[in-house]
Amino acid sequence: MATILFLKWWYSSGWSWLFGEYRQKLTSISRNFSVSILLKTLFAPWKQLTTQATFRNFFQAMVDNTISRLIGFIIRFFVLIGALIAVTLLSVFFLFFVAIWVFIPPAIVVLPLLMLVVGGAGAR
């Protein structure tokens, strides 16, 4: 009876559980890398370092602020690339796991039997 309930869960509710786990991991990656904040502040100055411009140092302040924004963009861009790599690795692993999900319960039965047959023949 437990086996039938397990197989019923595995091939029905198990799929929604599996996709829920995937969604949860994606959300976790997004939160850990602060993707939404990084996208909103992609061109913001790094650490909010800006120079106040006066008439005398207008061009110096403009250069300083541009460099600060460029540094902020570069750092945020590479963090976003890291998030993209993490999502890609998670998705590849998830697709692999989805591909073998169907075959795990039969493999639990077939592989030990196969080992008995092949293992017994190889020992002679």
CSV table of C-alpha atoms in Angstrom, one decimal:
chain,number,residue,atom,x,y,z
A,1,MET,CA,0.0,0.0,0.0
A,2,ALA,CA,2.8,2.4,0.9
A,3,THR,CA,4.5,1.6,-2.5
A,4,ILE,CA,1.3,2.5,-4.4
A,5,LEU,CA,0.9,5.8,-2.4
A,6,PHE,CA,4.5,6.6,-3.1
A,7,LEU,CA,4.2,6.0,-6.8
A,8,LYS,CA,1.0,8.0,-6.9
A,9,TRP,CA,2.7,10.9,-5.2
A,10,TRP,CA,5.8,10.6,-7.4
A,11,TYR,CA,4.0,10.7,-10.7
A,12,SER,CA,1.4,13.3,-9.8
A,13,SER,CA,2.0,15.6,-6.8
A,14,GLY,CA,5.7,15.0,-6.9
A,15,TRP,CA,6.0,17.0,-10.2
A,16,SER,CA,4.4,20.1,-8.6
A,17,TRP,CA,6.7,19.7,-5.6
A,18,LEU,CA,9.7,19.5,-7.9
A,19,PHE,CA,8.8,22.6,-9.8
A,20,GLY,CA,8.0,24.4,-6.5
A,21,GLU,CA,11.5,23.6,-5.3
A,22,TYR,CA,13.0,24.9,-8.6
A,23,ARG,CA,10.9,28.1,-8.2
A,24,GLN,CA,12.1,28.5,-4.6
A,25,LYS,CA,15.7,28.1,-5.6
A,26,LEU,CA,15.4,30.7,-8.3
A,27,THR,CA,13.8,33.1,-5.8
A,28,SER,CA,16.6,32.4,-3.4
A,29,ILE,CA,19.3,33.2,-6.1
A,30,SER,CA,17.5,36.4,-7.0
A,31,ARG,CA,17.3,37.5,-3.4
A,32,ASN,CA,20.9,36.5,-2.5
A,33,PHE,CA,22.3,38.4,-5.5
A,34,SER,CA,19.8,41.3,-5.0
A,35,VAL,CA,19.0,41.2,-8.8
A,36,SER,CA,16.1,43.6,-8.7
A,37,ILE,CA,18.1,46.2,-6.7
A,38,LEU,CA,21.2,45.8,-9.0
A,39,LEU,CA,19.0,46.3,-12.1
A,40,LYS,CA,17.4,49.4,-10.6
A,41,THR,CA,20.8,50.9,-9.6
A,42,LEU,CA,22.9,49.7,-12.5
A,43,PHE,CA,24.1,53.1,-13.5
A,44,ALA,CA,24.1,54.7,-10.1
A,45,PRO,CA,27.4,55.9,-8.6
A,46,TRP,CA,29.4,53.4,-6.7
A,47,LYS,CA,28.7,53.6,-3.0
A,48,GLN,CA,26.9,56.9,-3.8
A,49,LEU,CA,30.3,58.6,-4.2
A,50,THR,CA,29.7,61.9,-6.0
A,51,THR,CA,31.4,65.2,-6.1
A,52,GLN,CA,29.5,68.5,-5.7
A,53,ALA,CA,30.2,70.8,-8.6
A,54,THR,CA,31.0,74.4,-8.4
A,55,PHE,CA,31.7,76.7,-11.3
A,56,ARG,CA,35.4,76.3,-10.8
A,57,ASN,CA,35.5,72.5,-10.6
A,58,PHE,CA,32.6,71.6,-12.8
A,59,PHE,CA,34.6,69.4,-15.2
A,60,GLN,CA,36.5,67.7,-12.4
A,61,ALA,CA,33.3,66.9,-10.7
A,62,MET,CA,31.8,65.6,-13.9
A,63,VAL,CA,34.8,63.3,-14.5
A,64,ASP,CA,34.7,62.1,-10.9
A,65,ASN,CA,31.0,61.3,-11.0
A,66,THR,CA,31.3,59.6,-14.4
A,67,ILE,CA,34.2,57.4,-13.1
A,68,SER,CA,32.1,56.6,-10.0
A,69,ARG,CA,29.2,55.5,-12.2
A,70,LEU,CA,31.4,53.5,-14.4
A,71,ILE,CA,32.9,51.6,-11.5
A,72,GLY,CA,29.4,51.0,-10.1
A,73,PHE,CA,28.2,49.7,-13.5
A,74,ILE,CA,31.2,47.4,-13.9
A,75,ILE,CA,30.8,45.9,-10.4
A,76,ARG,CA,27.1,45.5,-10.6
A,77,PHE,CA,27.3,44.0,-14.1
A,78,PHE,CA,29.7,41.3,-12.9
A,79,VAL,CA,27.5,40.5,-10.0
A,80,LEU,CA,24.6,40.2,-12.4
A,81,ILE,CA,26.7,37.9,-14.6
A,82,GLY,CA,27.4,35.8,-11.4
A,83,ALA,CA,23.6,35.6,-10.8
A,84,LEU,CA,23.1,34.5,-14.4
A,85,ILE,CA,25.7,31.8,-14.1
A,86,ALA,CA,24.0,30.5,-10.9
A,87,VAL,CA,20.6,30.5,-12.6
A,88,THR,CA,22.0,28.7,-15.6
A,89,LEU,CA,23.7,26.0,-13.5
A,90,LEU,CA,20.5,25.6,-11.5
A,91,SER,CA,18.5,25.2,-14.7
A,92,VAL,CA,20.8,22.7,-16.2
A,93,PHE,CA,20.8,20.6,-13.1
A,94,PHE,CA,17.0,20.9,-12.9
A,95,LEU,CA,16.5,19.8,-16.5
A,96,PHE,CA,18.8,16.8,-15.9
A,97,PHE,CA,16.9,15.9,-12.7
A,98,VAL,CA,13.5,16.3,-14.5
A,99,ALA,CA,14.8,13.9,-17.2
A,100,ILE,CA,15.7,11.2,-14.7
A,101,TRP,CA,12.7,11.9,-12.4
A,102,VAL,CA,10.5,9.4,-14.3
A,103,PHE,CA,13.0,6.6,-14.2
A,104,ILE,CA,14.0,6.7,-10.5
A,105,PRO,CA,11.2,4.5,-9.1
A,106,PRO,CA,11.6,1.8,-11.8
A,107,ALA,CA,15.4,1.9,-11.4
A,108,ILE,CA,15.1,1.1,-7.7
A,109,VAL,CA,13.5,-2.2,-8.7
A,110,VAL,CA,15.3,-2.9,-11.9
A,111,LEU,CA,18.9,-2.1,-11.0
A,112,PRO,CA,19.2,-4.6,-8.0
A,113,LEU,CA,17.7,-7.3,-10.2
A,114,LEU,CA,20.1,-6.4,-13.0
A,115,MET,CA,23.0,-6.6,-10.6
A,116,LEU,CA,21.9,-10.1,-9.5
A,117,VAL,CA,21.7,-11.3,-13.1
A,118,VAL,CA,24.8,-9.6,-14.4
A,119,GLY,CA,26.8,-9.9,-11.2
A,120,GLY,CA,25.9,-13.6,-11.0
A,121,ALA,CA,27.0,-14.2,-14.6
A,122,GLY,CA,30.2,-12.3,-14.2
A,123,ALA,CA,31.3,-14.3,-11.1
A,124,ARG,CA,31.5,-17.6,-13.0
